[in-house]
Amino acid sequence: MNVSIELYASLMKHLPPGKSRFRRDLKVDDGLILNRLIEQFHIKPEEAHLVLINGHYIDAEERDDRKLAAGDVVSIWPPVAGG
Amino acid sequence: MSWTRKILRVNLSKGSCTSEPLNMEWAKQYLGQRGLASKYLSEEIDPKCDALGPDNKLIMATGPLTGTMASTAGRYSVICKSPLTGAIACSNSGGFLGAELKFAGWDMIIFEGKSEKPVYLLVQDDKVELRDASHLWGKTVWETDDILHQTHQDPQLRVACVGRTAENGCLYAAIVNDKHRAAGRSGVGTVMASKNLKAVAVRGTQGVGNLEDAKTFMAAVDAGKGVLAENAVTGQGLPAYGTQVLMNVINGVGALPARNMRDVGFEGAENISAEAMAEPRASDGKPNLTTNAGCFSCTIACGRISTVDKTHFSVKDKPQYHGASGGLEYEAAWALGADTGIDDLDALTYVNFLCNEDGFDPITYGATVAAAMEMFEEGVITTKETGGIELKFGNTEAFVAVTEALVANEGFGPDLALGSKRLCEKYGRPELSMTVKGQEFPAYDPRGIQGMGLTYATSNRGACHLRSYTVSSEVLGLPIKTEMGDAEGKPELVKAFQDVTALVDSAGLCIFTTFAWGMDNIAPQIDAACEGDWSVEGCMEAGERIWNMERMFNTAAGFTGKDDNLPPRLMKEAIKSGPTEGQVSRLDEMLPQYYQIRGWTEDGTVTKETQQRLSL
Ligand code: SF4
């Protein structure tokens, strides 16, 4: 199935070459677990501070069980804040 | 040093400067800076007075930790009645001026009356004098700062001043110190200019003293710095990316307002984000971001120093803007960018330079232009009013042109100087002003982030994110994650954030420490430095007391629960698409609970019992 990943801020270094600033479209196994996708990009669990699927927050505890669906967009930030 | 226990009172009508002892009874209840100066203001002015008349006072106040070695302890605040809102104004600034004022031996300066002709205040330790500023009137912030440095031949002199927008009566003029740090919101600069006070120049050489328990203080300060360094947000995230890293985050979660909050979600967000600021540009291979920068004693250093592409149309023929200066912070980038539909990073950086150079609040300014753009697109404002400028969303050239008109006080500039509330009223479309109590929203849509709706509605200085930054919990999960879309639990969350923030703003510390510090990190630092009960409980109670006191000022100024409101757009027009689709603000559910938790009446008045409980 096709999903997309978006890596921001210091995690951008894990993006393979591509056109978009943050996003890569990928083919992955059906029902891939979120944390396995994160591992494929060599992102350590503590680096994946804020993880969204389609804009919705995914708690660290859910990430080992959460199965991706076709078309999902996974967005990941390291620890950041502002205001 | 903690309190110097000395106040400088400057009567501008009489031209007198006098020293008086700090009211230590009040200091033990209201700590310093925001809290203590608001107490002085509440006691000394009629809250119904004309904000731009001589009866308003303007207080520049440090906190007891300002000037100490505590991390971020360089802050000062400006407190007065706001001409933009009519409510209490308190604008906080970093840089180096606050610490310098402390080194000169003063906890605060109270300006009263109005000078007959332009003056500036020169403070050199105990030597204090008002000097003629006729030659500075009409000058920008940057020029004024340079001239005063030349005049006094002291590179260590710290200057806070107003620019031309304040002189011209722009209702959201800022006081800028150290050239690009600003007490930015609510028109505190307009009040300063209304008193014919152009600048405050300060040099202090008296160092640090007066700490209640210096050894314990240093241990608490060390521990606090350790926490900031080890925390990934304050130790790495903020220094590397600044606040601007939020642009993609808030857009990603479906809470980035765009085009006068008509839309949520901005397609150009990534082009004006922190990541874009770090990319080399085509013309010279350099990024927009030159370096990060820190305020006095700050171990976070979130500040941005930027340049504009020299080949960009806005600065091509203006070499004075080719150097590095204060760059975009998130709220400014949002208001100047997403809210106007403009994603040209160089144009936004240039306009941000102008905000610093001439001292006006980029949040209110960007949001006012956004309201004007919506009225232009609806045909309410035409090229007749704008002087031929096609003021449509996304028109970068138009945006640069009206900003230059504002600074020059020409063409459409005077209309924009009104702020969006008065501008929209003038053109018969008050509902298009995205304000609470007359002050414009910052960069979080209250339909997407429910706690921010309550935050804005109840903020004592009108719409503001820095009164209770629940984004921290609702989006970033700090200190604990709450659901953005839930209204349940938000009244408690907002109250807790409001009280903590009031205390931090009264201490001399920067609110950004609270991404890593809890009250258990902050209270020991205050407690070791200051006389009085500054335990965690004592600090929380003081925060609550300060919040209620500000509220009582506003009630006396004529505000009621009806003013704790949001524009109809945010209550009725649901978000059209994205992860927050279908949401509106549920303020009407949250507000009654909030009043109850606060111990206020159903119409939002502080009850006698609450006043007694908080010794108000
Ligand atoms: S965190 Fe940023 S705004 Fe706060 S004191 Fe440090 S540099 Fe200044």
mmCIF file of C-alpha atoms in Angstrom, chain B residues 177-440:
data_model
loop_
_atom_site.group_PDB
_atom_site.id
_atom_site.type_symbol
_atom_site.label_atom_id
_atom_site.label_comp_id
_atom_site.label_asym_id
_atom_site.label_seq_id
_atom_site.Cartn_x
_atom_site.Cartn_y
_atom_site.Cartn_z
ATOM 1 C CA ASN B 177 14.933 47.848 23.492
ATOM 2 C CA ASP B 178 18.313 46.713 22.220
ATOM 3 C CA LYS B 179 17.057 47.481 18.682
ATOM 4 C CA HIS B 180 14.985 44.345 18.220
ATOM 5 C CA ARG B 181 13.535 43.204 21.514
ATOM 6 C CA ALA B 182 10.110 44.617 22.157
ATOM 7 C CA ALA B 183 7.460 45.169 24.751
ATOM 8 C CA GLY B 184 5.286 44.602 21.765
ATOM 9 C CA ARG B 185 1.623 44.271 22.514
ATOM 10 C CA SER B 186 -1.338 46.466 23.491
ATOM 11 C CA GLY B 187 0.141 49.813 22.437
ATOM 12 C CA VAL B 188 2.480 50.471 25.357
ATOM 13 C CA GLY B 189 4.685 52.450 22.929
ATOM 14 C CA THR B 190 1.728 54.649 22.030
ATOM 15 C CA VAL B 191 1.305 55.534 25.709
ATOM 16 C CA MET B 192 5.021 56.326 26.015
ATOM 17 C CA ALA B 193 4.888 58.652 23.004
ATOM 18 C CA SER B 194 1.683 60.283 24.304
ATOM 19 C CA LYS B 195 3.777 61.453 27.263
ATOM 20 C CA ASN B 196 6.385 62.939 24.907
ATOM 21 C CA LEU B 197 8.858 60.412 26.247
ATOM 22 C CA LYS B 198 11.047 59.217 23.386
ATOM 23 C CA ALA B 199 13.557 56.972 25.102
ATOM 24 C CA VAL B 200 14.950 55.556 28.300
ATOM 25 C CA ALA B 201 18.728 55.065 28.287
ATOM 26 C CA VAL B 202 20.209 53.089 31.129
ATOM 27 C CA ARG B 203 23.669 52.259 32.398
ATOM 28 C CA GLY B 204 24.135 50.422 35.677
ATOM 29 C CA THR B 205 27.348 49.402 37.365
ATOM 30 C CA GLN B 206 26.184 48.235 40.754
ATOM 31 C CA GLY B 207 26.259 44.495 40.198
ATOM 32 C CA VAL B 208 24.413 41.888 42.155
ATOM 33 C CA GLY B 209 23.405 41.934 45.766
ATOM 34 C CA ASN B 210 20.525 41.687 48.193
ATOM 35 C CA LEU B 211 19.909 37.960 47.743
ATOM 36 C CA GLU B 212 18.127 36.493 50.717
ATOM 37 C CA ASP B 213 20.285 33.333 50.741
ATOM 38 C CA ALA B 214 22.986 33.550 48.084
ATOM 39 C CA LYS B 215 24.359 30.020 48.502
ATOM 40 C CA THR B 216 20.972 28.314 48.256
ATOM 41 C CA PHE B 217 20.106 30.598 45.372
ATOM 42 C CA MET B 218 23.183 29.577 43.367
ATOM 43 C CA ALA B 219 22.432 25.908 43.985
ATOM 44 C CA ALA B 220 18.819 26.364 42.817
ATOM 45 C CA VAL B 221 19.983 28.348 39.777
ATOM 46 C CA ASP B 222 22.493 25.643 38.859
ATOM 47 C CA ALA B 223 19.888 22.933 39.188
ATOM 48 C CA GLY B 224 17.492 24.953 37.038
ATOM 49 C CA LYS B 225 20.084 25.447 34.313
ATOM 50 C CA GLY B 226 20.790 21.720 34.339
ATOM 51 C CA VAL B 227 17.125 20.970 33.739
ATOM 52 C CA LEU B 228 16.986 23.410 30.811
ATOM 53 C CA ALA B 229 20.143 21.974 29.237
ATOM 54 C CA GLU B 230 19.005 18.372 29.529
ATOM 55 C CA ASN B 231 15.499 19.013 28.286
ATOM 56 C CA ALA B 232 15.310 18.332 24.560
ATOM 57 C CA VAL B 233 13.003 21.298 23.905
ATOM 58 C CA THR B 234 14.921 24.000 25.792
ATOM 59 C CA GLY B 235 18.328 22.383 25.288
ATOM 60 C CA GLN B 236 18.078 21.658 21.559
ATOM 61 C CA GLY B 237 14.749 22.439 19.875
ATOM 62 C CA LEU B 238 14.404 26.138 20.750
ATOM 63 C CA PRO B 239 18.053 27.137 20.147
ATOM 64 C CA ALA B 240 18.193 25.339 16.798
ATOM 65 C CA TYR B 241 14.826 26.224 15.312
ATOM 66 C CA GLY B 242 13.349 28.946 17.493
ATOM 67 C CA THR B 243 9.643 29.358 17.919
ATOM 68 C CA GLN B 244 9.186 29.290 14.157
ATOM 69 C CA VAL B 245 9.384 25.497 14.127
ATOM 70 C CA LEU B 246 5.713 25.650 15.109
ATOM 71 C CA MET B 247 4.624 26.846 11.678
ATOM 72 C CA ASN B 248 4.456 23.334 10.233
ATOM 73 C CA VAL B 249 3.358 21.773 13.525
ATOM 74 C CA ILE B 250 0.313 24.003 13.962
ATOM 75 C CA ASN B 251 -0.512 23.732 10.274
ATOM 76 C CA GLY B 252 -0.137 19.956 10.519
ATOM 77 C CA VAL B 253 -2.585 19.571 13.402
ATOM 78 C CA GLY B 254 -5.187 21.747 11.663
ATOM 79 C CA ALA B 255 -5.003 24.847 13.823
ATOM 80 C CA LEU B 256 -3.140 27.396 11.691
ATOM 81 C CA PRO B 257 -5.566 30.213 10.884
ATOM 82 C CA ALA B 258 -5.176 31.840 7.489
ATOM 83 C CA ARG B 259 -6.555 34.873 5.655
ATOM 84 C CA ASN B 260 -8.087 36.738 8.578
ATOM 85 C CA MET B 261 -9.111 33.404 10.115
ATOM 86 C CA ARG B 262 -11.491 32.820 7.207
ATOM 87 C CA ASP B 263 -9.602 29.590 6.557
ATOM 88 C CA VAL B 264 -7.701 27.131 8.686
ATOM 89 C CA GLY B 265 -4.582 25.685 7.059
ATOM 90 C CA PHE B 266 -2.130 27.640 4.916
ATOM 91 C CA GLU B 267 -0.681 26.070 1.779
ATOM 92 C CA GLY B 268 2.360 28.351 1.965
ATOM 93 C CA ALA B 269 3.223 27.529 5.590
ATOM 94 C CA GLU B 270 6.298 25.483 4.782
ATOM 95 C CA ASN B 271 7.806 28.352 2.783
ATOM 96 C CA ILE B 272 7.798 30.626 5.831
ATOM 97 C CA SER B 273 8.750 28.012 8.428
ATOM 98 C CA ALA B 274 11.885 27.602 10.547
ATOM 99 C CA GLU B 275 13.094 24.932 8.147
ATOM 100 C CA ALA B 276 12.780 27.337 5.204
ATOM 101 C CA MET B 277 14.685 29.982 7.179
ATOM 102 C CA ALA B 278 17.614 27.557 7.450
ATOM 103 C CA GLU B 279 17.826 26.777 3.706
ATOM 104 C CA PRO B 280 20.473 28.384 1.504
ATOM 105 C CA ARG B 281 18.862 30.764 -0.979
ATOM 106 C CA ALA B 282 19.571 30.891 -4.690
ATOM 107 C CA SER B 283 21.093 34.364 -4.918
ATOM 108 C CA ASP B 284 23.982 34.143 -2.453
ATOM 109 C CA GLY B 285 23.878 30.630 -1.028
ATOM 110 C CA LYS B 286 23.194 31.999 2.469
ATOM 111 C CA PRO B 287 20.177 31.099 4.577
ATOM 112 C CA ASN B 288 17.697 33.660 5.945
ATOM 113 C CA LEU B 289 18.745 32.634 9.445
ATOM 114 C CA THR B 290 22.200 33.921 10.341
ATOM 115 C CA THR B 291 22.372 32.737 13.926
ATOM 116 C CA ASN B 292 20.379 32.241 17.077
ATOM 117 C CA ALA B 293 20.671 34.753 19.923
ATOM 118 C CA GLY B 294 19.993 34.918 23.619
ATOM 119 C CA CYS B 295 18.691 37.574 25.971
ATOM 120 C CA PHE B 296 20.585 38.447 29.166
ATOM 121 C CA SER B 297 21.595 35.368 31.176
ATOM 122 C CA CYS B 298 19.599 33.055 28.928
ATOM 123 C CA THR B 299 20.828 29.497 28.440
ATOM 124 C CA ILE B 300 18.134 28.721 25.851
ATOM 125 C CA ALA B 301 18.790 31.404 23.212
ATOM 126 C CA CYS B 302 15.714 31.042 21.029
ATOM 127 C CA GLY B 303 16.146 34.422 19.286
ATOM 128 C CA ARG B 304 16.507 34.655 15.504
ATOM 129 C CA ILE B 305 18.964 36.874 13.669
ATOM 130 C CA SER B 306 18.199 37.023 9.960
ATOM 131 C CA THR B 307 18.990 38.703 6.678
ATOM 132 C CA VAL B 308 16.832 39.529 3.684
ATOM 133 C CA ASP B 309 17.985 38.447 0.230
ATOM 134 C CA LYS B 310 19.720 41.569 -1.114
ATOM 135 C CA THR B 311 18.202 40.977 -4.552
ATOM 136 C CA HIS B 312 14.636 40.859 -3.187
ATOM 137 C CA PHE B 313 12.422 43.652 -4.543
ATOM 138 C CA SER B 314 11.668 44.993 -1.061
ATOM 139 C CA VAL B 315 15.292 45.852 -0.211
ATOM 140 C CA LYS B 316 17.077 45.879 -3.581
ATOM 141 C CA ASP B 317 17.632 49.630 -3.424
ATOM 142 C CA LYS B 318 17.821 49.908 0.350
ATOM 143 C CA PRO B 319 21.271 48.884 1.581
ATOM 144 C CA GLN B 320 20.320 49.849 5.134
ATOM 145 C CA TYR B 321 18.339 46.590 5.290
ATOM 146 C CA HIS B 322 21.107 44.360 3.930
ATOM 147 C CA GLY B 323 22.615 43.593 7.343
ATOM 148 C CA ALA B 324 21.512 41.008 9.872
ATOM 149 C CA SER B 325 18.832 41.950 12.374
ATOM 150 C CA GLY B 326 16.011 40.482 14.472
ATOM 151 C CA GLY B 327 14.297 37.806 12.397
ATOM 152 C CA LEU B 328 10.888 36.209 12.362
ATOM 153 C CA GLU B 329 9.409 34.597 15.421
ATOM 154 C CA TYR B 330 6.458 32.304 14.986
ATOM 155 C CA GLU B 331 3.668 34.689 15.952
ATOM 156 C CA ALA B 332 5.046 37.428 13.696
ATOM 157 C CA ALA B 333 5.563 35.042 10.783
ATOM 158 C CA TRP B 334 1.996 33.847 11.169
ATOM 159 C CA ALA B 335 0.373 37.285 11.381
ATOM 160 C CA LEU B 336 2.479 38.832 8.634
ATOM 161 C CA GLY B 337 2.356 35.663 6.514
ATOM 162 C CA ALA B 338 -0.405 33.075 6.899
ATOM 163 C CA ASP B 339 -2.967 35.631 8.023
ATOM 164 C CA THR B 340 -2.343 37.788 4.959
ATOM 165 C CA GLY B 341 -1.924 34.771 2.675
ATOM 166 C CA ILE B 342 1.699 35.683 1.885
ATOM 167 C CA ASP B 343 4.450 33.066 1.812
ATOM 168 C CA ASP B 344 7.387 35.209 0.678
ATOM 169 C CA LEU B 345 9.956 34.755 3.457
ATOM 170 C CA ASP B 346 12.077 37.733 2.406
ATOM 171 C CA ALA B 347 9.109 40.092 2.301
ATOM 172 C CA LEU B 348 8.002 38.964 5.750
ATOM 173 C CA THR B 349 11.509 39.373 7.148
ATOM 174 C CA TYR B 350 11.694 42.884 5.685
ATOM 175 C CA VAL B 351 8.323 43.839 7.161
ATOM 176 C CA ASN B 352 9.464 42.368 10.481
ATOM 177 C CA PHE B 353 12.563 44.589 10.282
ATOM 178 C CA LEU B 354 10.246 47.581 9.825
ATOM 179 C CA CYS B 355 8.238 46.482 12.874
ATOM 180 C CA ASN B 356 11.470 46.625 14.889
ATOM 181 C CA GLU B 357 12.851 49.720 13.207
ATOM 182 C CA ASP B 358 9.750 51.778 13.852
ATOM 183 C CA GLY B 359 8.320 49.930 16.804
ATOM 184 C CA PHE B 360 4.945 48.339 16.116
ATOM 185 C CA ASP B 361 3.424 45.009 17.064
ATOM 186 C CA PRO B 362 3.661 42.562 14.146
ATOM 187 C CA ILE B 363 0.763 40.444 15.445
ATOM 188 C CA THR B 364 -1.770 43.261 15.570
ATOM 189 C CA TYR B 365 -0.334 44.803 12.413
ATOM 190 C CA GLY B 366 -0.490 41.597 10.326
ATOM 191 C CA ALA B 367 -3.987 40.834 11.578
ATOM 192 C CA THR B 368 -5.129 44.390 10.821
ATOM 193 C CA VAL B 369 -3.842 44.118 7.246
ATOM 194 C CA ALA B 370 -5.594 40.740 7.009
ATOM 195 C CA ALA B 371 -8.908 42.323 8.035
ATOM 196 C CA ALA B 372 -8.340 45.104 5.495
ATOM 197 C CA MET B 373 -7.597 42.496 2.822
ATOM 198 C CA GLU B 374 -10.850 40.689 3.528
ATOM 199 C CA MET B 375 -12.752 43.971 3.296
ATOM 200 C CA PHE B 376 -10.923 44.779 0.060
ATOM 201 C CA GLU B 377 -11.877 41.433 -1.442
ATOM 202 C CA GLU B 378 -15.479 42.084 -0.418
ATOM 203 C CA GLY B 379 -15.407 45.508 -2.044
ATOM 204 C CA VAL B 380 -15.893 47.407 1.238
ATOM 205 C CA ILE B 381 -12.464 48.970 0.873
ATOM 206 C CA THR B 382 -11.369 49.908 -2.632
ATOM 207 C CA THR B 383 -8.289 51.291 -4.339
ATOM 208 C CA LYS B 384 -9.768 54.729 -3.577
ATOM 209 C CA GLU B 385 -9.018 54.221 0.107
ATOM 210 C CA THR B 386 -5.772 52.314 -0.349
ATOM 211 C CA GLY B 387 -4.302 54.856 -2.753
ATOM 212 C CA GLY B 388 -4.360 52.516 -5.727
ATOM 213 C CA ILE B 389 -2.982 49.481 -3.904
ATOM 214 C CA GLU B 390 -4.649 46.132 -4.726
ATOM 215 C CA LEU B 391 -4.807 44.983 -1.134
ATOM 216 C CA LYS B 392 -5.774 41.368 -1.806
ATOM 217 C CA PHE B 393 -4.777 38.305 0.180
ATOM 218 C CA GLY B 394 -1.438 37.024 -1.036
ATOM 219 C CA ASN B 395 -0.350 40.272 -2.736
ATOM 220 C CA THR B 396 3.209 40.687 -1.473
ATOM 221 C CA GLU B 397 3.935 43.997 -3.232
ATOM 222 C CA ALA B 398 0.747 45.485 -1.808
ATOM 223 C CA PHE B 399 1.676 44.340 1.676
ATOM 224 C CA VAL B 400 5.127 45.907 1.485
ATOM 225 C CA ALA B 401 3.603 49.121 0.109
ATOM 226 C CA VAL B 402 1.007 49.518 2.880
ATOM 227 C CA THR B 403 3.644 48.775 5.530
ATOM 228 C CA GLU B 404 5.798 51.571 4.176
ATOM 229 C CA ALA B 405 2.679 53.769 4.147
ATOM 230 C CA LEU B 406 2.047 52.979 7.824
ATOM 231 C CA VAL B 407 5.596 53.916 8.763
ATOM 232 C CA ALA B 408 5.441 57.123 6.704
ATOM 233 C CA ASN B 409 1.943 57.887 8.052
ATOM 234 C CA GLU B 410 0.685 58.375 4.511
ATOM 235 C CA GLY B 411 -2.015 56.976 2.239
ATOM 236 C CA PHE B 412 -3.743 53.967 3.814
ATOM 237 C CA GLY B 413 -1.245 53.991 6.723
ATOM 238 C CA PRO B 414 -3.365 56.017 9.174
ATOM 239 C CA ASP B 415 -6.289 53.609 8.657
ATOM 240 C CA LEU B 416 -4.045 50.629 9.414
ATOM 241 C CA ALA B 417 -2.719 52.437 12.495
ATOM 242 C CA LEU B 418 -6.175 52.068 14.061
ATOM 243 C CA GLY B 419 -5.913 48.301 14.584
ATOM 244 C CA SER B 420 -8.508 45.951 13.151
ATOM 245 C CA LYS B 421 -11.355 46.694 15.585
ATOM 246 C CA ARG B 422 -11.578 50.385 14.782
ATOM 247 C CA LEU B 423 -10.757 49.794 11.112
ATOM 248 C CA CYS B 424 -13.578 47.265 10.695
ATOM 249 C CA GLU B 425 -15.979 49.522 12.601
ATOM 250 C CA LYS B 426 -15.016 52.453 10.388
ATOM 251 C CA TYR B 427 -15.927 50.485 7.278
ATOM 252 C CA GLY B 428 -19.087 49.003 8.771
ATOM 253 C CA ARG B 429 -17.895 45.404 9.140
ATOM 254 C CA PRO B 430 -17.094 45.001 12.871
ATOM 255 C CA GLU B 431 -17.556 41.233 12.697
ATOM 256 C CA LEU B 432 -14.455 40.929 10.520
ATOM 257 C CA SER B 433 -12.155 42.106 13.290
ATOM 258 C CA MET B 434 -10.489 39.037 14.790
ATOM 259 C CA THR B 435 -10.041 40.449 18.270
ATOM 260 C CA VAL B 436 -10.954 40.037 21.914
ATOM 261 C CA LYS B 437 -11.310 43.273 23.897
ATOM 262 C CA GLY B 438 -9.912 45.013 20.836
ATOM 263 C CA GLN B 439 -6.643 43.077 20.599
ATOM 264 C CA GLU B 440 -5.860 40.734 17.712
#
